[in-house]
PDB file of C-alpha atoms in Angstrom:
ATOM      1  CA  ARG S   7     -12.285 -34.706   2.503  1.00 68.00           C
ATOM      2  CA  ARG S   8     -10.871 -32.163   0.081  1.00 75.00           C
ATOM      3  CA  TRP S   9     -12.597 -29.400  -1.863  1.00 72.00           C
ATOM      4  CA  GLN S  10     -11.541 -27.370  -4.786  1.00 81.00           C
ATOM      5  CA  TRP S  11     -12.226 -23.786  -3.696  1.00 83.00           C
ATOM      6  CA  VAL S  12     -12.221 -22.086  -7.084  1.00 87.00           C
ATOM      7  CA  SER S  13     -13.948 -23.516 -10.131  1.00 86.00           C
ATOM      8  CA  PHE S  14     -12.920 -20.710 -12.495  1.00 88.00           C
ATOM      9  CA  ALA S  15     -10.281 -17.942 -12.480  1.00 91.00           C
ATOM     10  CA  GLU S  16      -9.735 -15.353 -15.191  1.00 92.00           C
ATOM     11  CA  TYR S  17      -7.064 -12.629 -15.127  1.00 91.00           C
ATOM     12  CA  GLN S  18      -8.172  -9.311 -16.599  1.00 88.00           C
ATOM     13  CA  ASP S  19      -5.252  -8.207 -18.793  1.00 88.00           C
ATOM     14  CA  GLY S  20      -3.984  -4.717 -18.069  1.00 88.00           C
ATOM     15  CA  GLU S  21      -6.548  -4.096 -15.319  1.00 88.00           C
ATOM     16  CA  GLY S  22      -4.826  -5.783 -12.368  1.00 86.00           C
ATOM     17  CA  TRP S  23      -7.693  -7.912 -11.099  1.00 89.00           C
ATOM     18  CA  ILE S  24      -8.889 -11.497 -11.262  1.00 92.00           C
ATOM     19  CA  LYS S  25     -12.421 -12.801 -11.639  1.00 91.00           C
ATOM     20  CA  LEU S  26     -12.993 -15.871  -9.420  1.00 87.00           C
ATOM     21  CA  THR S  27     -15.910 -18.266  -9.392  1.00 88.00           C
ATOM     22  CA  PHE S  28     -16.100 -20.334  -6.233  1.00 83.00           C
ATOM     23  CA  ASN S  29     -17.131 -23.968  -6.195  1.00 84.00           C
ATOM     24  CA  HIS S  30     -20.780 -24.388  -5.111  1.00 81.00           C
ATOM     25  CA  GLU S  31     -19.687 -26.624  -2.206  1.00 79.00           C
ATOM     26  CA  MET S  32     -17.843 -23.636  -0.698  1.00 79.00           C
ATOM     27  CA  THR S  33     -20.916 -21.378  -0.523  1.00 74.00           C
ATOM     28  CA  PRO S  34     -21.982 -22.248   3.063  1.00 71.00           C
ATOM     29  CA  HIS S  35     -18.417 -21.772   4.299  1.00 70.00           C
ATOM     30  CA  LEU S  36     -17.993 -18.429   2.551  1.00 70.00           C
ATOM     31  CA  PHE S  37     -21.216 -17.082   4.042  1.00 67.00           C
ATOM     32  CA  LEU S  38     -20.045 -18.061   7.530  1.00 66.00           C
ATOM     33  CA  LEU S  39     -17.057 -15.747   7.089  1.00 59.00           C
ATOM     34  CA  ARG S  40     -19.265 -12.717   7.632  1.00 57.00           C
ATOM     35  CA  LYS S  41     -20.571 -14.016  10.970  1.00 58.00           C
ATOM     36  CA  GLU S  42     -17.521 -15.751  12.383  1.00 55.00           C
ATOM     37  CA  PHE S  43     -14.779 -13.172  11.828  1.00 55.00           C
ATOM     38  CA  THR S  44     -14.111  -9.617  12.889  1.00 58.00           C
ATOM     39  CA  SER S  45     -15.098  -7.098  10.279  1.00 55.00           C
ATOM     40  CA  TYR S  46     -14.578  -3.367   9.957  1.00 53.00           C
ATOM     41  CA  LYS S  47     -14.318  -0.833   7.184  1.00 59.00           C
ATOM     42  CA  LEU S  48     -10.785  -0.628   5.810  1.00 55.00           C
ATOM     43  CA  GLN S  49     -11.124   3.159   5.822  1.00 59.00           C
ATOM     44  CA  GLN S  50     -11.109   2.974   9.648  1.00 61.00           C
ATOM     45  CA  THR S  51      -7.485   1.819   9.583  1.00 63.00           C
ATOM     46  CA  SER S  52      -6.157   3.649   6.540  1.00 67.00           C
ATOM     47  CA  ALA S  53      -4.891   6.634   8.572  1.00 73.00           C
ATOM     48  CA  LEU S  54      -3.041   4.489  11.121  1.00 80.00           C
ATOM     49  CA  ARG S  55       0.737   4.700  10.879  1.00 85.00           C
ATOM     50  CA  SER S  56       1.704   2.248  13.619  1.00 89.00           C
ATOM     51  CA  ILE S  57       1.353  -1.501  13.194  1.00 92.00           C
ATOM     52  CA  TYR S  58       0.591  -1.666  16.921  1.00 95.00           C
ATOM     53  CA  SER S  59      -2.360   0.717  16.475  1.00 93.00           C
ATOM     54  CA  TRP S  60      -3.676  -1.456  13.666  1.00 90.00           C
ATOM     55  CA  ARG S  61      -3.342  -4.638  15.744  1.00 92.00           C
ATOM     56  CA  LEU S  62      -4.923  -3.028  18.809  1.00 95.00           C
ATOM     57  CA  PHE S  63      -7.798  -1.765  16.647  1.00 91.00           C
ATOM     58  CA  GLU S  64      -8.382  -5.300  15.341  1.00 88.00           C
ATOM     59  CA  LEU S  65      -8.353  -6.656  18.901  1.00 92.00           C
ATOM     60  CA  LEU S  66     -10.833  -4.030  20.067  1.00 92.00           C
ATOM     61  CA  MET S  67     -13.166  -4.634  17.123  1.00 86.00           C
ATOM     62  CA  GLN S  68     -13.521  -8.259  18.217  1.00 87.00           C
ATOM     63  CA  PHE S  69     -15.305  -6.885  21.284  1.00 90.00           C
ATOM     64  CA  LYS S  70     -17.109  -3.907  19.766  1.00 86.00           C
ATOM     65  CA  SER S  71     -20.492  -5.220  20.933  1.00 86.00           C
ATOM     66  CA  THR S  72     -19.419  -5.073  24.593  1.00 93.00           C
ATOM     67  CA  GLY S  73     -16.825  -2.297  24.491  1.00 93.00           C
ATOM     68  CA  LEU S  74     -14.631  -4.297  26.852  1.00 96.00           C
ATOM     69  CA  LEU S  75     -11.465  -6.250  26.131  1.00 96.00           C
ATOM     70  CA  ARG S  76      -9.828  -8.202  28.954  1.00 97.00           C
ATOM     71  CA  ILE S  77      -6.546  -9.784  27.941  1.00 97.00           C
ATOM     72  CA  SER S  78      -3.530 -11.281  29.678  1.00 96.00           C
ATOM     73  CA  ILE S  79      -0.154  -9.634  29.161  1.00 96.00           C
ATOM     74  CA  GLU S  80       1.135 -12.775  27.450  1.00 96.00           C
ATOM     75  CA  GLU S  81      -1.773 -12.864  25.022  1.00 96.00           C
ATOM     76  CA  PHE S  82      -1.523  -9.123  24.406  1.00 97.00           C
ATOM     77  CA  CYS S  83       2.200  -9.354  23.643  1.00 96.00           C
ATOM     78  CA  HIS S  84       1.558 -12.267  21.303  1.00 96.00           C
ATOM     79  CA  SER S  85      -1.218 -10.380  19.484  1.00 95.00           C
ATOM     80  CA  MET S  86       0.932  -7.258  19.154  1.00 95.00           C
ATOM     81  CA  GLU S  87       3.996  -9.288  18.154  1.00 95.00           C
ATOM     82  CA  ALA S  88       5.833  -7.261  20.786  1.00 96.00           C
ATOM     83  CA  PRO S  89       9.627  -7.401  20.812  1.00 95.00           C
ATOM     84  CA  ASP S  90      11.285  -9.414  23.590  1.00 94.00           C
ATOM     85  CA  SER S  91      12.432  -6.254  25.362  1.00 93.00           C
ATOM     86  CA  ALA S  92       8.810  -5.089  25.727  1.00 94.00           C
ATOM     87  CA  ARG S  93       7.638  -8.559  26.790  1.00 94.00           C
ATOM     88  CA  LYS S  94      10.141  -8.582  29.647  1.00 94.00           C
ATOM     89  CA  ASN S  95       9.543  -5.016  30.847  1.00 95.00           C
ATOM     90  CA  PHE S  96       5.987  -3.721  31.304  1.00 96.00           C
ATOM     91  CA  GLY S  97       7.182  -0.105  31.407  1.00 95.00           C
ATOM     92  CA  GLU S  98       8.668  -0.486  27.959  1.00 96.00           C
ATOM     93  CA  LEU S  99       5.535  -2.302  26.707  1.00 97.00           C
ATOM     94  CA  ARG S 100       3.443   0.586  27.975  1.00 96.00           C
ATOM     95  CA  ARG S 101       5.739   3.285  26.475  1.00 96.00           C
ATOM     96  CA  ARG S 102       6.422   1.612  23.107  1.00 96.00           C
ATOM     97  CA  ILE S 103       3.126  -0.095  22.362  1.00 97.00           C
ATOM     98  CA  ILE S 104       0.127   0.575  24.623  1.00 97.00           C
ATOM     99  CA  GLU S 105       0.294   4.373  24.989  1.00 97.00           C
ATOM    100  CA  PRO S 106       1.204   5.215  21.372  1.00 96.00           C
ATOM    101  CA  ALA S 107      -1.388   2.806  19.963  1.00 95.00           C
ATOM    102  CA  THR S 108      -4.224   4.020  22.185  1.00 95.00           C
ATOM    103  CA  SER S 109      -3.284   7.670  21.519  1.00 94.00           C
ATOM    104  CA  GLU S 110      -3.331   7.130  17.761  1.00 92.00           C
ATOM    105  CA  LEU S 111      -6.688   5.326  17.897  1.00 91.00           C
ATOM    106  CA  ILE S 112      -8.185   8.116  20.013  1.00 90.00           C
ATOM    107  CA  LEU S 113      -6.855  10.763  17.624  1.00 88.00           C
ATOM    108  CA  LYS S 114      -7.504   9.105  14.252  1.00 86.00           C
ATOM    109  CA  ASN S 115     -10.387   6.687  14.855  1.00 83.00           C
ATOM    110  CA  ASN S 116     -12.575   8.762  17.166  1.00 81.00           C
ATOM    111  CA  LEU S 117     -12.500   6.133  19.873  1.00 86.00           C
ATOM    112  CA  LEU S 118     -12.612   6.789  23.586  1.00 93.00           C
ATOM    113  CA  ILE S 119     -10.283   4.256  25.171  1.00 95.00           C
ATOM    114  CA  GLU S 120      -9.418   3.640  28.800  1.00 96.00           C
ATOM    115  CA  CYS S 121      -6.747   1.101  29.657  1.00 96.00           C
ATOM    116  CA  GLU S 122      -6.500  -0.316  33.164  1.00 96.00           C
ATOM    117  CA  HIS S 123      -3.731  -2.577  34.401  1.00 96.00           C
ATOM    118  CA  VAL S 124      -4.792  -5.826  36.078  1.00 96.00           C
ATOM    119  CA  LYS S 125      -2.334  -6.696  38.816  1.00 95.00           C
ATOM    120  CA  ALA S 126      -1.423  -9.688  40.936  1.00 93.00           C
ATOM    121  CA  GLY S 127       0.502  -8.107  43.781  1.00 93.00           C
ATOM    122  CA  ARG S 128       2.823  -5.544  42.219  1.00 92.00           C
ATOM    123  CA  ARG S 129       3.073  -7.365  38.882  1.00 93.00           C
ATOM    124  CA  VAL S 130       0.842  -6.405  35.931  1.00 95.00           C
ATOM    125  CA  THR S 131      -0.735  -9.625  34.652  1.00 96.00           C
ATOM    126  CA  GLY S 132      -3.347  -8.291  32.269  1.00 97.00           C
ATOM    127  CA  LEU S 133      -5.001  -5.335  30.621  1.00 97.00           C
ATOM    128  CA  GLU S 134      -8.587  -4.161  30.510  1.00 97.00           C
ATOM    129  CA  PHE S 135      -9.579  -1.872  27.667  1.00 97.00           C
ATOM    130  CA  ARG S 136     -12.917  -0.068  27.844  1.00 97.00           C
ATOM    131  CA  PHE S 137     -13.778   1.685  24.609  1.00 94.00           C
ATOM    132  CA  LYS S 138     -16.559   3.295  22.610  1.00 91.00           C
ATOM    133  CA  ILE S 139     -16.981   5.625  19.680  1.00 82.00           C
ATOM    134  CA  ASN S 140     -16.575   9.248  20.699  1.00 77.00           C
ATOM    135  CA  PRO S 141     -20.027  10.875  20.426  1.00 76.00           C
ATOM    136  CA  GLN S 142     -18.369  14.299  20.012  1.00 73.00           C
ATOM    137  CA  ALA S 143     -16.638  13.172  16.824  1.00 58.00           C
ATOM    138  CA  SER S 144     -19.870  13.429  14.836  1.00 52.00           C
ATOM    139  CA  LEU S 145     -20.135  17.112  15.746  1.00 47.00           C
ATOM    140  CA  ILE S 146     -16.800  17.985  14.141  1.00 48.00           C
TER     141      ILE S 146
END
């Protein structure tokens, strides 16, 4: 089955925006967007300069109700779109992606983040992020 998403679209000349009217059959699906997807205020990411910080923030916000993100290295690298060099060498992944991203989120988003390495023998196989909003940030 196919649906037409938009029943009406009107460009506002000189203003740079479009008025859309969605088809009535799309209403239930559009309302599910609020419940089924991660949401956050865009202002929370506006100060971030690293794409890795942004991606880590989005990952963490998926688990904001628990404050705990457990993720395999493979899944983490995929989510971060890590370069091959970082995928092959955990030290480089930690130096180039994990540490800078967590530092920036702690500094600019008032998050307290702890990252533990999950190991199988000597090899790091996953990451465990524990995080919460810094209660001291509201005092500043």
